[in-house]
Amino acid sequence: MNRIILLGCAGAGKSTLARAIGARTGRRVNILDDIWQPGWTDAETPAFRESLHTLHADDSWVSDGNFAAVSFDIRLPRADLIVWLDRPRWRCAWRVATRVFRSGEPHQLRDLPKVLAFIWNFERINRPRIEAAIAEHGPNLPVIRLRDDREIARFLDSLPA
């Protein structure tokens, strides 16, 4: 379990868990939201993909983010495990709404309606797309689904320090 991909709805806690795994295990953490820059368009997709190739070439990493259509063919064949944060919609919405008020947070208040709409429609639109992409690019990858803080803590405790 040297290459872990974290998936889930916006606000599920993917980046928080990725950083915790990295701190516990010493693995490099790749936060895809930090790589994909605000304001980029489809024209920047090749540069994004090139960054992903480089960051996921090593033998040990944690990769946080969905980006299924443009990243799963790169990340999933190299991964050992998928951790799916399967949090309730209300929890994701609360986390997203509160984080825009934190100092230094890159997420902006003006983007909140768009992100809340994404969360509201995640189960209907994005989850099926992500599941289909997993079936195509990583059909034999084990998937661990974590639903609450207790399951997340148990998972973290199970990792070697």
PDB file of C-alpha atoms in Angstrom:
ATOM      1  CA  MET A   1       0.000   0.000   0.000  1.00  0.00           C
ATOM      2  CA  ASN A   2       2.569   2.558  -1.170  1.00  0.00           C
ATOM      3  CA  ARG A   3       0.445   4.494  -3.680  1.00  0.00           C
ATOM      4  CA  ILE A   4      -2.926   5.656  -2.380  1.00  0.00           C
ATOM      5  CA  ILE A   5      -5.593   7.620  -4.232  1.00  0.00           C
ATOM      6  CA  LEU A   6      -8.190   9.527  -2.214  1.00  0.00           C
ATOM      7  CA  LEU A   7     -11.566  10.115  -3.843  1.00  0.00           C
ATOM      8  CA  GLY A   8     -14.859  11.635  -2.757  1.00  0.00           C
ATOM      9  CA  CYS A   9     -17.137  14.584  -2.992  1.00  0.00           C
ATOM     10  CA  ALA A  10     -15.910  18.148  -2.575  1.00  0.00           C
ATOM     11  CA  GLY A  11     -15.691  18.884   1.141  1.00  0.00           C
ATOM     12  CA  ALA A  12     -15.376  15.222   2.158  1.00  0.00           C
ATOM     13  CA  GLY A  13     -11.933  15.811   3.671  1.00  0.00           C
ATOM     14  CA  LYS A  14      -9.705  14.344   0.963  1.00  0.00           C
ATOM     15  CA  SER A  15      -6.911  16.910   1.327  1.00  0.00           C
ATOM     16  CA  THR A  16      -7.037  16.757   5.118  1.00  0.00           C
ATOM     17  CA  LEU A  17      -6.738  12.965   5.068  1.00  0.00           C
ATOM     18  CA  ALA A  18      -4.038  13.040   2.375  1.00  0.00           C
ATOM     19  CA  ARG A  19      -1.902  15.339   4.514  1.00  0.00           C
ATOM     20  CA  ALA A  20      -2.477  13.157   7.581  1.00  0.00           C
ATOM     21  CA  ILE A  21      -1.422  10.038   5.655  1.00  0.00           C
ATOM     22  CA  GLY A  22       1.644  11.855   4.353  1.00  0.00           C
ATOM     23  CA  ALA A  23       2.587  13.034   7.844  1.00  0.00           C
ATOM     24  CA  ARG A  24       2.168   9.561   9.297  1.00  0.00           C
ATOM     25  CA  THR A  25       3.930   7.603   6.541  1.00  0.00           C
ATOM     26  CA  GLY A  26       6.373  10.099   5.054  1.00  0.00           C
ATOM     27  CA  ARG A  27       4.857   9.710   1.592  1.00  0.00           C
ATOM     28  CA  ARG A  28       4.750  12.671  -0.773  1.00  0.00           C
ATOM     29  CA  VAL A  29       1.256  14.132  -1.036  1.00  0.00           C
ATOM     30  CA  ASN A  30      -0.101  15.229  -4.418  1.00  0.00           C
ATOM     31  CA  ILE A  31      -3.096  17.543  -3.985  1.00  0.00           C
ATOM     32  CA  LEU A  32      -4.609  17.840  -7.462  1.00  0.00           C
ATOM     33  CA  ASP A  33      -6.508  21.022  -6.567  1.00  0.00           C
ATOM     34  CA  ASP A  34      -3.119  22.632  -5.865  1.00  0.00           C
ATOM     35  CA  ILE A  35      -1.800  21.609  -9.283  1.00  0.00           C
ATOM     36  CA  TRP A  36      -4.824  22.619 -11.359  1.00  0.00           C
ATOM     37  CA  GLN A  37      -4.679  26.403 -11.184  1.00  0.00           C
ATOM     38  CA  PRO A  38      -7.737  28.665 -10.887  1.00  0.00           C
ATOM     39  CA  GLY A  39      -8.594  30.155 -14.245  1.00  0.00           C
ATOM     40  CA  TRP A  40      -7.057  27.352 -16.274  1.00  0.00           C
ATOM     41  CA  THR A  41      -9.035  26.184 -19.264  1.00  0.00           C
ATOM     42  CA  ASP A  42      -9.066  22.932 -21.222  1.00  0.00           C
ATOM     43  CA  ALA A  43      -6.013  24.247 -23.078  1.00  0.00           C
ATOM     44  CA  GLU A  44      -3.951  23.673 -19.903  1.00  0.00           C
ATOM     45  CA  THR A  45      -4.982  20.022 -19.602  1.00  0.00           C
ATOM     46  CA  PRO A  46      -1.801  18.724 -21.325  1.00  0.00           C
ATOM     47  CA  ALA A  47       0.404  20.616 -18.836  1.00  0.00           C
ATOM     48  CA  PHE A  48      -1.716  19.297 -15.937  1.00  0.00           C
ATOM     49  CA  ARG A  49      -1.379  15.735 -17.244  1.00  0.00           C
ATOM     50  CA  GLU A  50       2.384  16.115 -17.669  1.00  0.00           C
ATOM     51  CA  SER A  51       2.627  17.203 -14.026  1.00  0.00           C
ATOM     52  CA  LEU A  52       0.603  14.154 -13.017  1.00  0.00           C
ATOM     53  CA  HIS A  53       2.915  11.826 -14.950  1.00  0.00           C
ATOM     54  CA  THR A  54       5.914  13.270 -13.129  1.00  0.00           C
ATOM     55  CA  LEU A  55       4.337  13.289  -9.661  1.00  0.00           C
ATOM     56  CA  HIS A  56       2.988   9.745  -9.942  1.00  0.00           C
ATOM     57  CA  ALA A  57       6.113   8.102 -11.358  1.00  0.00           C
ATOM     58  CA  ASP A  58       7.588   7.432  -7.903  1.00  0.00           C
ATOM     59  CA  ASP A  59       6.984   4.279  -5.905  1.00  0.00           C
ATOM     60  CA  SER A  60       5.365   6.012  -2.934  1.00  0.00           C
ATOM     61  CA  TRP A  61       2.726   8.760  -2.863  1.00  0.00           C
ATOM     62  CA  VAL A  62      -0.715   9.851  -1.758  1.00  0.00           C
ATOM     63  CA  SER A  63      -2.865  11.431  -4.463  1.00  0.00           C
ATOM     64  CA  ASP A  64      -5.883  13.495  -3.514  1.00  0.00           C
ATOM     65  CA  GLY A  65      -8.567  14.463  -5.970  1.00  0.00           C
ATOM     66  CA  ASN A  66     -11.022  13.086  -8.463  1.00  0.00           C
ATOM     67  CA  PHE A  67     -10.286  14.597 -11.905  1.00  0.00           C
ATOM     68  CA  ALA A  68     -11.372  11.216 -13.274  1.00  0.00           C
ATOM     69  CA  ALA A  69     -11.627  12.121 -16.954  1.00  0.00           C
ATOM     70  CA  VAL A  70      -8.130  13.602 -17.192  1.00  0.00           C
ATOM     71  CA  SER A  71      -6.166  11.713 -14.542  1.00  0.00           C
ATOM     72  CA  PHE A  72      -7.381   8.168 -13.907  1.00  0.00           C
ATOM     73  CA  ASP A  73      -5.542   6.694 -16.893  1.00  0.00           C
ATOM     74  CA  ILE A  74      -2.331   8.067 -15.336  1.00  0.00           C
ATOM     75  CA  ARG A  75      -2.948   7.467 -11.622  1.00  0.00           C
ATOM     76  CA  LEU A  76      -5.012   4.306 -11.313  1.00  0.00           C
ATOM     77  CA  PRO A  77      -2.671   1.894 -13.119  1.00  0.00           C
ATOM     78  CA  ARG A  78       0.089   2.936 -10.666  1.00  0.00           C
ATOM     79  CA  ALA A  79      -2.056   2.883  -7.503  1.00  0.00           C
ATOM     80  CA  ASP A  80      -2.208   0.168  -4.840  1.00  0.00           C
ATOM     81  CA  LEU A  81      -5.353   1.363  -3.085  1.00  0.00           C
ATOM     82  CA  ILE A  82      -8.314   3.704  -3.471  1.00  0.00           C
ATOM     83  CA  VAL A  83      -9.691   5.315  -0.336  1.00  0.00           C
ATOM     84  CA  TRP A  84     -13.159   6.701  -1.001  1.00  0.00           C
ATOM     85  CA  LEU A  85     -14.391   9.259   1.532  1.00  0.00           C
ATOM     86  CA  ASP A  86     -18.100   8.580   1.463  1.00  0.00           C
ATOM     87  CA  ARG A  87     -19.381  11.374   3.684  1.00  0.00           C
ATOM     88  CA  PRO A  88     -22.975  12.641   3.863  1.00  0.00           C
ATOM     89  CA  ARG A  89     -23.864  15.495   1.535  1.00  0.00           C
ATOM     90  CA  TRP A  90     -24.741  17.824   4.424  1.00  0.00           C
ATOM     91  CA  ARG A  91     -21.283  17.251   5.976  1.00  0.00           C
ATOM     92  CA  CYS A  92     -19.515  18.065   2.704  1.00  0.00           C
ATOM     93  CA  ALA A  93     -21.604  21.199   2.235  1.00  0.00           C
ATOM     94  CA  TRP A  94     -20.873  22.348   5.807  1.00  0.00           C
ATOM     95  CA  ARG A  95     -17.129  21.812   5.402  1.00  0.00           C
ATOM     96  CA  VAL A  96     -17.082  23.716   2.098  1.00  0.00           C
ATOM     97  CA  ALA A  97     -19.178  26.583   3.466  1.00  0.00           C
ATOM     98  CA  THR A  98     -16.985  27.046   6.532  1.00  0.00           C
ATOM     99  CA  ARG A  99     -13.599  26.722   4.856  1.00  0.00           C
ATOM    100  CA  VAL A 100     -14.067  29.799   2.666  1.00  0.00           C
ATOM    101  CA  PHE A 101     -13.842  31.927   5.828  1.00  0.00           C
ATOM    102  CA  ARG A 102     -10.490  30.535   7.009  1.00  0.00           C
ATOM    103  CA  SER A 103      -7.451  32.736   6.682  1.00  0.00           C
ATOM    104  CA  GLY A 104      -5.253  31.834   3.722  1.00  0.00           C
ATOM    105  CA  GLU A 105      -7.845  29.511   2.224  1.00  0.00           C
ATOM    106  CA  PRO A 106      -7.607  29.352  -1.578  1.00  0.00           C
ATOM    107  CA  HIS A 107     -11.319  28.562  -1.911  1.00  0.00           C
ATOM    108  CA  GLN A 108     -13.322  31.739  -2.384  1.00  0.00           C
ATOM    109  CA  LEU A 109     -16.785  32.788  -1.228  1.00  0.00           C
ATOM    110  CA  ARG A 110     -17.726  33.712  -4.806  1.00  0.00           C
ATOM    111  CA  ASP A 111     -17.232  30.046  -5.817  1.00  0.00           C
ATOM    112  CA  LEU A 112     -19.460  28.675  -3.061  1.00  0.00           C
ATOM    113  CA  PRO A 113     -22.721  28.422  -5.080  1.00  0.00           C
ATOM    114  CA  LYS A 114     -20.955  26.438  -7.815  1.00  0.00           C
ATOM    115  CA  VAL A 115     -19.311  24.090  -5.309  1.00  0.00           C
ATOM    116  CA  LEU A 116     -22.548  23.571  -3.379  1.00  0.00           C
ATOM    117  CA  ALA A 117     -24.294  22.684  -6.663  1.00  0.00           C
ATOM    118  CA  PHE A 118     -21.493  20.202  -7.375  1.00  0.00           C
ATOM    119  CA  ILE A 119     -22.003  18.624  -3.939  1.00  0.00           C
ATOM    120  CA  TRP A 120     -25.774  18.495  -4.354  1.00  0.00           C
ATOM    121  CA  ASN A 121     -25.436  16.688  -7.714  1.00  0.00           C
ATOM    122  CA  PHE A 122     -22.397  14.554  -6.887  1.00  0.00           C
ATOM    123  CA  GLU A 123     -24.250  11.285  -6.295  1.00  0.00           C
ATOM    124  CA  ARG A 124     -26.296  11.628  -9.471  1.00  0.00           C
ATOM    125  CA  ILE A 125     -23.665  12.970 -11.869  1.00  0.00           C
ATOM    126  CA  ASN A 126     -20.085  12.570 -10.654  1.00  0.00           C
ATOM    127  CA  ARG A 127     -20.129   9.330  -8.673  1.00  0.00           C
ATOM    128  CA  PRO A 128     -21.291   7.283 -11.698  1.00  0.00           C
ATOM    129  CA  ARG A 129     -18.569   8.877 -13.853  1.00  0.00           C
ATOM    130  CA  ILE A 130     -15.903   8.177 -11.247  1.00  0.00           C
ATOM    131  CA  GLU A 131     -17.085   4.592 -10.749  1.00  0.00           C
ATOM    132  CA  ALA A 132     -17.037   4.015 -14.540  1.00  0.00           C
ATOM    133  CA  ALA A 133     -13.510   5.429 -14.782  1.00  0.00           C
ATOM    134  CA  ILE A 134     -12.363   3.170 -11.929  1.00  0.00           C
ATOM    135  CA  ALA A 135     -13.862   0.174 -13.738  1.00  0.00           C
ATOM    136  CA  GLU A 136     -11.965   1.154 -16.884  1.00  0.00           C
ATOM    137  CA  HIS A 137      -8.560   2.113 -15.460  1.00  0.00           C
ATOM    138  CA  GLY A 138      -8.312   0.258 -12.142  1.00  0.00           C
ATOM    139  CA  PRO A 139     -10.868  -2.542 -12.086  1.00  0.00           C
ATOM    140  CA  ASN A 140      -8.868  -4.695  -9.658  1.00  0.00           C
ATOM    141  CA  LEU A 141      -7.836  -1.957  -7.260  1.00  0.00           C
ATOM    142  CA  PRO A 142      -9.052  -2.468  -3.718  1.00  0.00           C
ATOM    143  CA  VAL A 143     -11.393   0.274  -2.510  1.00  0.00           C
ATOM    144  CA  ILE A 144     -11.812   1.199   1.138  1.00  0.00           C
ATOM    145  CA  ARG A 145     -14.857   3.353   1.882  1.00  0.00           C
ATOM    146  CA  LEU A 146     -14.647   5.584   4.932  1.00  0.00           C
ATOM    147  CA  ARG A 147     -17.886   7.189   6.110  1.00  0.00           C
ATOM    148  CA  ASP A 148     -17.098   8.973   9.361  1.00  0.00           C
ATOM    149  CA  ASP A 149     -14.345  10.328  11.588  1.00  0.00           C
ATOM    150  CA  ARG A 150     -14.075   7.082  13.544  1.00  0.00           C
ATOM    151  CA  GLU A 151     -13.457   5.001  10.394  1.00  0.00           C
ATOM    152  CA  ILE A 152     -10.927   7.566   9.174  1.00  0.00           C
ATOM    153  CA  ALA A 153      -9.076   7.452  12.519  1.00  0.00           C
ATOM    154  CA  ARG A 154      -8.999   3.630  12.432  1.00  0.00           C
ATOM    155  CA  PHE A 155      -7.636   3.707   8.889  1.00  0.00           C
ATOM    156  CA  LEU A 156      -4.895   6.186   9.857  1.00  0.00           C
ATOM    157  CA  ASP A 157      -3.996   4.081  12.898  1.00  0.00           C
ATOM    158  CA  SER A 158      -3.649   1.024  10.652  1.00  0.00           C
ATOM    159  CA  LEU A 159      -0.929   2.669   8.559  1.00  0.00           C
ATOM    160  CA  PRO A 160       2.704   2.035   9.439  1.00  0.00           C
ATOM    161  CA  ALA A 161       4.432   5.082  10.867  1.00  0.00           C
TER     162      ALA A 161
END
